[in-house]
Amino acid sequence: MARSPLRFLVLILAISICDAAGIFHPISDSHRSAALDLFKPVDGSFASLEEAYEALRTFEVLGIEKTAELSKATCKSVLGTLESSSSTPKDLFYALGVNGILKCSSKEETFEGIISSLQAVVRDANSLLDFYYSIGSLRLIKDQTSKTDLHLSDAEGTFRSIKALSQSDGRWRYSSNNPESSTFAAGIALEALSGVVSLASSEIDQFMIGAVKNDIVKLFDSVEKYDDGTFYFDEKLVNMREQQGPLATTSSVVRGLTAFSSVITESLNLTGDKILGIAKFFLGIGIPGDTKNFFDQVDSLACLENNRVSIPLILSLPSTVISLTKKDSLKVKVNTVLGSHAPPLTVTLVRAFSSSARDNSIIENQELKFDPQDAVYFLDDLPASFDVGEYIFVFKMLVQDSEQQTVYATGTLTQVPIYVTGLIKIENAKIAVLDSDLGSVETQKKLDLAGESTVSVSANHLQKLRLSFQMSTPLGNAFKPHQAFLRLRHETKVEHTFVVGSSGKKFEITLDFLGLVEKFFYLSGRYDIQLTVGDAVMENSLLRDIGYVELDLPEPPENASRPPPQPVDPYTRYGPKAEITHIFRAPEKRPPQELSLAFLVLTILPLFGFIIGLLRLGVNLKNFPSSAVPATFAVIFHLGIAAVLLLYVLFWLKLDLFTTLKTLCFLGVFLMVVGHRTLSHLASASAKLKSA
């Protein structure tokens, strides 16, 4: 029974996911939580300055506060890289990028040496990456210092050197020695060219600027498109060692496009639909599980958030489910890609139609109202003709300020799938046992599928079982759910599932037991009856036991197939076992306290007798050894005897028998050794005394 609702829910979820594939949402708190999980420093710092820059740039865009420990450790690495004479332009580029975010304290003299070395790299550069890192580093230095007079010595010559690597299709080569052209390299080249323009002491030749603008248009002519309206760039290199994925390639182009458009005065001849489609591509990815992809996504969206080409606006719905029972209203939100508020808009519901009848529009040209408190556009009431089902809503956005219409990209039309849900009427439910030959009703009982009542019937192999009910929508129309199953489960856990057919509003299934005896493995006995009816728009989907049937089937023949073995429930096999409760023997009844004390006195009496006997014998210490070594052994011998007596006392009070015996064995060996030495000395002294 546990697997049945699981299958039911999986199917409903799969349908919902397939239809919701075209819905896009701006950056949310989910990205902020994921960023903290992905970008985790080790011992307060990252493995490299490149990783540190990607993490800090991501935190900066998402508004995540940086810890003091991270800033201190990273700044130490930044200063070390800036002061090192062996740092490469790539190292300096990422060090300066981190320095711009953390504002690490650095000396002006340090930048003087870096500027001269980077200027030399620009003069001698012969590859696109050399231009990119060296020019990018100089641009960062200019932004972070007061050096407004920082310029390239030959900006126009550098511009022409980079432009010479471009291709006729808008892509770029990495170097003059590499014939392969790359879309990813095009983004790098555009960033480098934007740096040249910003570092130029005079205006760059407008003919060269126009040539680059034409390259950008050609590059966007090769942009690829998905069916949901998203645009993206993909790499087409033959050399797989330089292959970049669609996310990294599109991110490179976006960074280059926005950087170049920010340094030129003329506008680029690009449609807002393509910029909006690229923004939807990044948002449609969801939350990447890789730090590099996560950075590319967030950084690209930050570039699109405020650019001079076209700022994309994203239309999203807080909920794509509208309940007729709860009388929900349609709500729409419009934000930028990072979730900022959009300018004043006019949002119109152009048309709404059922996915099964696209030519029949239920709503046309309905303007939505704006709620400034919640920043949502809403439609109060749906038309009375709206019934449960899956619909397509087509929206159109228009910026109210005509001067800003070229600033924002709203797209032409936005289609969103909407589920309209409600309570489905289930009526005239009956279960009956029919005669197999005549088809006459022998037993018939009504079912209350909305309640908890159950029914019981009995049948044999010569009879039939019929289940019937009617389903209709809140408006009285026929309703056909995605799922309608009848399941019979035997006492031995053997299950049989049947699909309930429909004709208009009526659903009916008839089981002829004569033709099912082999499928039922000739198993007589009780069969629980379970009915499953479900749909994505049905608020009262049901999965419940409606009763049972006592089935009398004939004895199986010798060659009849046996029911398959049922899987063992892992919980019963590997789950916790029943607790074992021990019953201890009741303690023996203790003797009276007076008897115990009398026994204690009798036990101590021999000790007193021993002491009295020693006194009567005149025991003394006259024969105690006087020499140092024999006296030492004698003292140790008596201390050993005292230790044995103490051990007896401890055994009486707290020690167990095994501990006492182990300790006594050690003391016994010890006493044997020192006692032998002591007695040997006394025997020797006595022999000398007698001989004298």
Short mmCIF file of N, CA, C and O in Angstrom, two decimals, residues 186-249:
data_model
loop_
_atom_site.label_atom_id
_atom_site.label_comp_id
_atom_site.label_asym_id
_atom_site.label_seq_id
_atom_site.Cartn_x
_atom_site.Cartn_y
_atom_site.Cartn_z
N ALA A 186 35.60 35.31 -27.96
CA ALA A 186 34.97 36.57 -28.36
C ALA A 186 34.61 37.40 -27.14
O ALA A 186 34.80 38.63 -27.13
N GLY A 187 34.08 36.76 -26.11
CA GLY A 187 33.76 37.50 -24.89
C GLY A 187 35.00 38.07 -24.23
O GLY A 187 34.99 39.22 -23.75
N ILE A 188 36.10 37.29 -24.21
CA ILE A 188 37.35 37.78 -23.64
C ILE A 188 37.87 38.97 -24.43
O ILE A 188 38.34 39.98 -23.87
N ALA A 189 37.78 38.89 -25.77
CA ALA A 189 38.27 39.97 -26.62
C ALA A 189 37.47 41.25 -26.40
O ALA A 189 38.04 42.35 -26.34
N LEU A 190 36.16 41.13 -26.28
CA LEU A 190 35.34 42.32 -26.05
C LEU A 190 35.66 42.98 -24.72
O LEU A 190 35.68 44.21 -24.61
N GLU A 191 35.93 42.18 -23.70
CA GLU A 191 36.35 42.76 -22.40
C GLU A 191 37.68 43.47 -22.53
O GLU A 191 37.89 44.56 -21.96
N ALA A 192 38.61 42.85 -23.25
CA ALA A 192 39.93 43.47 -23.43
C ALA A 192 39.80 44.77 -24.21
O ALA A 192 40.43 45.79 -23.88
N LEU A 193 38.96 44.79 -25.25
CA LEU A 193 38.78 46.01 -26.05
C LEU A 193 38.13 47.11 -25.22
O LEU A 193 38.46 48.30 -25.37
N SER A 194 37.20 46.75 -24.35
CA SER A 194 36.59 47.77 -23.48
C SER A 194 37.64 48.38 -22.56
O SER A 194 37.61 49.58 -22.26
N GLY A 195 38.59 47.54 -22.09
CA GLY A 195 39.68 48.07 -21.27
C GLY A 195 40.58 49.00 -22.04
O GLY A 195 41.05 50.02 -21.51
N VAL A 196 40.84 48.69 -23.32
CA VAL A 196 41.66 49.57 -24.15
C VAL A 196 40.99 50.93 -24.32
O VAL A 196 41.64 51.98 -24.21
N VAL A 197 39.67 50.93 -24.57
CA VAL A 197 38.95 52.19 -24.77
C VAL A 197 38.99 53.03 -23.49
O VAL A 197 39.19 54.26 -23.54
N SER A 198 38.81 52.39 -22.33
CA SER A 198 38.81 53.15 -21.08
C SER A 198 40.20 53.63 -20.70
O SER A 198 40.33 54.61 -19.95
N LEU A 199 41.26 52.98 -21.19
CA LEU A 199 42.64 53.38 -20.86
C LEU A 199 43.27 54.24 -21.94
O LEU A 199 44.45 54.60 -21.84
N ALA A 200 42.51 54.53 -23.00
CA ALA A 200 43.06 55.34 -24.10
C ALA A 200 43.10 56.81 -23.70
O ALA A 200 42.17 57.33 -23.07
N SER A 201 44.17 57.49 -24.08
CA SER A 201 44.31 58.91 -23.77
C SER A 201 43.51 59.77 -24.73
O SER A 201 43.20 60.93 -24.43
N SER A 202 43.15 59.22 -25.87
CA SER A 202 42.34 59.93 -26.85
C SER A 202 41.30 58.98 -27.41
O SER A 202 41.35 57.76 -27.19
N GLU A 203 40.37 59.50 -28.16
CA GLU A 203 39.27 58.69 -28.68
C GLU A 203 39.77 57.70 -29.72
O GLU A 203 40.58 58.04 -30.60
N ILE A 204 39.29 56.46 -29.60
CA ILE A 204 39.64 55.42 -30.56
C ILE A 204 38.92 55.69 -31.89
O ILE A 204 37.80 56.22 -31.92
N ASP A 205 39.57 55.32 -32.97
CA ASP A 205 39.00 55.49 -34.30
C ASP A 205 37.60 54.88 -34.35
O ASP A 205 37.41 53.69 -34.06
N GLN A 206 36.61 55.70 -34.70
CA GLN A 206 35.23 55.24 -34.73
C GLN A 206 34.99 54.16 -35.77
O GLN A 206 34.06 53.36 -35.64
N PHE A 207 35.82 54.14 -36.80
CA PHE A 207 35.69 53.06 -37.79
C PHE A 207 35.99 51.71 -37.14
O PHE A 207 35.30 50.71 -37.40
N MET A 208 37.00 51.67 -36.24
CA MET A 208 37.34 50.43 -35.54
C MET A 208 36.22 50.06 -34.56
O MET A 208 35.86 48.89 -34.42
N ILE A 209 35.66 51.07 -33.89
CA ILE A 209 34.55 50.80 -32.98
C ILE A 209 33.37 50.22 -33.76
O ILE A 209 32.72 49.26 -33.33
N GLY A 210 33.08 50.80 -34.91
CA GLY A 210 31.99 50.29 -35.74
C GLY A 210 32.24 48.87 -36.21
O GLY A 210 31.30 48.06 -36.31
N ALA A 211 33.50 48.55 -36.51
CA ALA A 211 33.82 47.19 -36.95
C ALA A 211 33.56 46.18 -35.83
O ALA A 211 33.05 45.08 -36.08
N VAL A 212 33.89 46.56 -34.60
CA VAL A 212 33.63 45.66 -33.47
C VAL A 212 32.13 45.51 -33.25
O VAL A 212 31.64 44.42 -32.94
N LYS A 213 31.37 46.61 -33.41
CA LYS A 213 29.92 46.51 -33.28
C LYS A 213 29.33 45.56 -34.31
O LYS A 213 28.41 44.78 -34.00
N ASN A 214 29.86 45.59 -35.52
CA ASN A 214 29.40 44.63 -36.54
C ASN A 214 29.77 43.21 -36.16
O ASN A 214 28.99 42.26 -36.41
N ASP A 215 30.94 43.04 -35.54
CA ASP A 215 31.33 41.69 -35.08
C ASP A 215 30.35 41.17 -34.03
O ASP A 215 30.02 39.98 -34.01
N ILE A 216 29.90 42.09 -33.17
CA ILE A 216 28.95 41.67 -32.13
C ILE A 216 27.63 41.23 -32.76
O ILE A 216 27.02 40.23 -32.36
N VAL A 217 27.16 41.97 -33.75
CA VAL A 217 25.92 41.61 -34.42
C VAL A 217 26.06 40.25 -35.10
O VAL A 217 25.16 39.40 -35.03
N LYS A 218 27.20 40.01 -35.77
CA LYS A 218 27.43 38.71 -36.41
C LYS A 218 27.50 37.59 -35.38
O LYS A 218 27.01 36.48 -35.61
N LEU A 219 28.11 37.90 -34.23
CA LEU A 219 28.20 36.89 -33.16
C LEU A 219 26.81 36.51 -32.68
O LEU A 219 26.52 35.32 -32.47
N PHE A 220 25.93 37.49 -32.53
CA PHE A 220 24.57 37.20 -32.05
C PHE A 220 23.70 36.56 -33.12
O PHE A 220 22.65 36.01 -32.81
N ASP A 221 24.14 36.63 -34.36
CA ASP A 221 23.42 35.90 -35.41
C ASP A 221 23.58 34.39 -35.24
O ASP A 221 22.74 33.62 -35.72
N SER A 222 24.64 33.98 -34.56
CA SER A 222 24.89 32.55 -34.36
C SER A 222 24.37 32.03 -33.03
O SER A 222 24.62 30.88 -32.68
N VAL A 223 23.64 32.89 -32.29
CA VAL A 223 23.13 32.46 -30.99
C VAL A 223 22.09 31.36 -31.20
O VAL A 223 21.33 31.37 -32.17
N GLU A 224 22.07 30.39 -30.31
CA GLU A 224 21.15 29.26 -30.42
C GLU A 224 19.97 29.47 -29.49
O GLU A 224 20.03 30.22 -28.51
N LYS A 225 18.87 28.75 -29.79
CA LYS A 225 17.62 28.99 -29.09
C LYS A 225 16.94 27.69 -28.72
O LYS A 225 16.94 26.74 -29.51
N TYR A 226 16.39 27.66 -27.50
CA TYR A 226 15.55 26.54 -27.07
C TYR A 226 14.08 26.86 -27.37
O TYR A 226 13.72 28.00 -27.66
N ASP A 227 13.26 25.83 -27.25
CA ASP A 227 11.83 26.00 -27.54
C ASP A 227 11.12 26.90 -26.53
O ASP A 227 10.07 27.46 -26.83
N ASP A 228 11.67 27.03 -25.32
CA ASP A 228 11.02 27.85 -24.30
C ASP A 228 11.40 29.32 -24.38
O ASP A 228 11.08 30.11 -23.49
N GLY A 229 12.12 29.71 -25.45
CA GLY A 229 12.47 31.11 -25.65
C GLY A 229 13.79 31.53 -25.07
O GLY A 229 14.12 32.72 -25.07
N THR A 230 14.58 30.60 -24.56
CA THR A 230 15.90 30.95 -24.02
C THR A 230 16.95 30.91 -25.13
O THR A 230 16.92 30.06 -26.02
N PHE A 231 17.89 31.86 -25.05
CA PHE A 231 19.00 31.95 -26.01
C PHE A 231 20.30 31.62 -25.28
O PHE A 231 20.45 31.96 -24.10
N TYR A 232 21.24 31.04 -26.00
CA TYR A 232 22.53 30.71 -25.41
C TYR A 232 23.57 30.57 -26.50
O TYR A 232 23.25 30.38 -27.68
N PHE A 233 24.83 30.68 -26.11
CA PHE A 233 25.96 30.47 -27.01
C PHE A 233 26.63 29.15 -26.66
O PHE A 233 26.75 28.80 -25.48
N ASP A 234 27.09 28.46 -27.67
CA ASP A 234 27.80 27.19 -27.46
C ASP A 234 29.11 27.22 -28.22
O ASP A 234 29.21 27.86 -29.29
N GLU A 235 30.09 26.56 -27.69
CA GLU A 235 31.41 26.51 -28.31
C GLU A 235 31.42 25.52 -29.45
O GLU A 235 30.74 24.49 -29.41
N LYS A 236 32.19 25.83 -30.50
CA LYS A 236 32.26 24.95 -31.67
C LYS A 236 33.69 24.60 -32.03
O LYS A 236 34.04 24.40 -33.18
N LEU A 237 34.53 24.53 -31.01
CA LEU A 237 35.94 24.21 -31.25
C LEU A 237 36.12 22.75 -31.59
O LEU A 237 35.42 21.88 -31.08
N VAL A 238 37.08 22.47 -32.44
CA VAL A 238 37.44 21.08 -32.75
C VAL A 238 38.37 20.55 -31.67
O VAL A 238 38.31 19.39 -31.28
N ASN A 239 39.25 21.42 -31.17
CA ASN A 239 40.19 21.03 -30.13
C ASN A 239 39.46 20.94 -28.80
O ASN A 239 39.12 21.94 -28.19
N MET A 240 39.21 19.70 -28.34
CA MET A 240 38.41 19.50 -27.14
C MET A 240 39.10 19.98 -25.88
O MET A 240 38.47 20.15 -24.87
N ARG A 241 40.42 20.18 -25.93
CA ARG A 241 41.12 20.65 -24.74
C ARG A 241 40.69 22.08 -24.38
O ARG A 241 40.83 22.50 -23.25
N GLU A 242 40.18 22.84 -25.35
CA GLU A 242 39.75 24.20 -25.10
C GLU A 242 38.23 24.31 -25.09
O GLU A 242 37.69 25.40 -25.15
N GLN A 243 37.54 23.18 -25.05
CA GLN A 243 36.09 23.18 -25.12
C GLN A 243 35.48 23.80 -23.86
O GLN A 243 35.89 23.50 -22.74
N GLN A 244 34.52 24.69 -24.05
CA GLN A 244 33.78 25.31 -22.96
C GLN A 244 32.31 24.96 -23.11
O GLN A 244 31.80 24.83 -24.23
N GLY A 245 31.61 24.83 -21.99
CA GLY A 245 30.20 24.51 -22.03
C GLY A 245 29.35 25.72 -22.36
O GLY A 245 29.84 26.86 -22.40
N PRO A 246 28.05 25.52 -22.62
CA PRO A 246 27.16 26.65 -22.95
C PRO A 246 27.11 27.71 -21.85
O PRO A 246 27.04 28.91 -22.16
N LEU A 247 27.16 27.30 -20.58
CA LEU A 247 27.08 28.27 -19.49
C LEU A 247 28.30 29.18 -19.48
O LEU A 247 28.18 30.41 -19.41
N ALA A 248 29.50 28.59 -19.54
CA ALA A 248 30.73 29.39 -19.51
C ALA A 248 30.84 30.25 -20.76
O ALA A 248 31.26 31.42 -20.69
N THR A 249 30.46 29.70 -21.92
CA THR A 249 30.55 30.46 -23.17
C THR A 249 29.60 31.64 -23.18
O THR A 249 29.97 32.76 -23.52
#
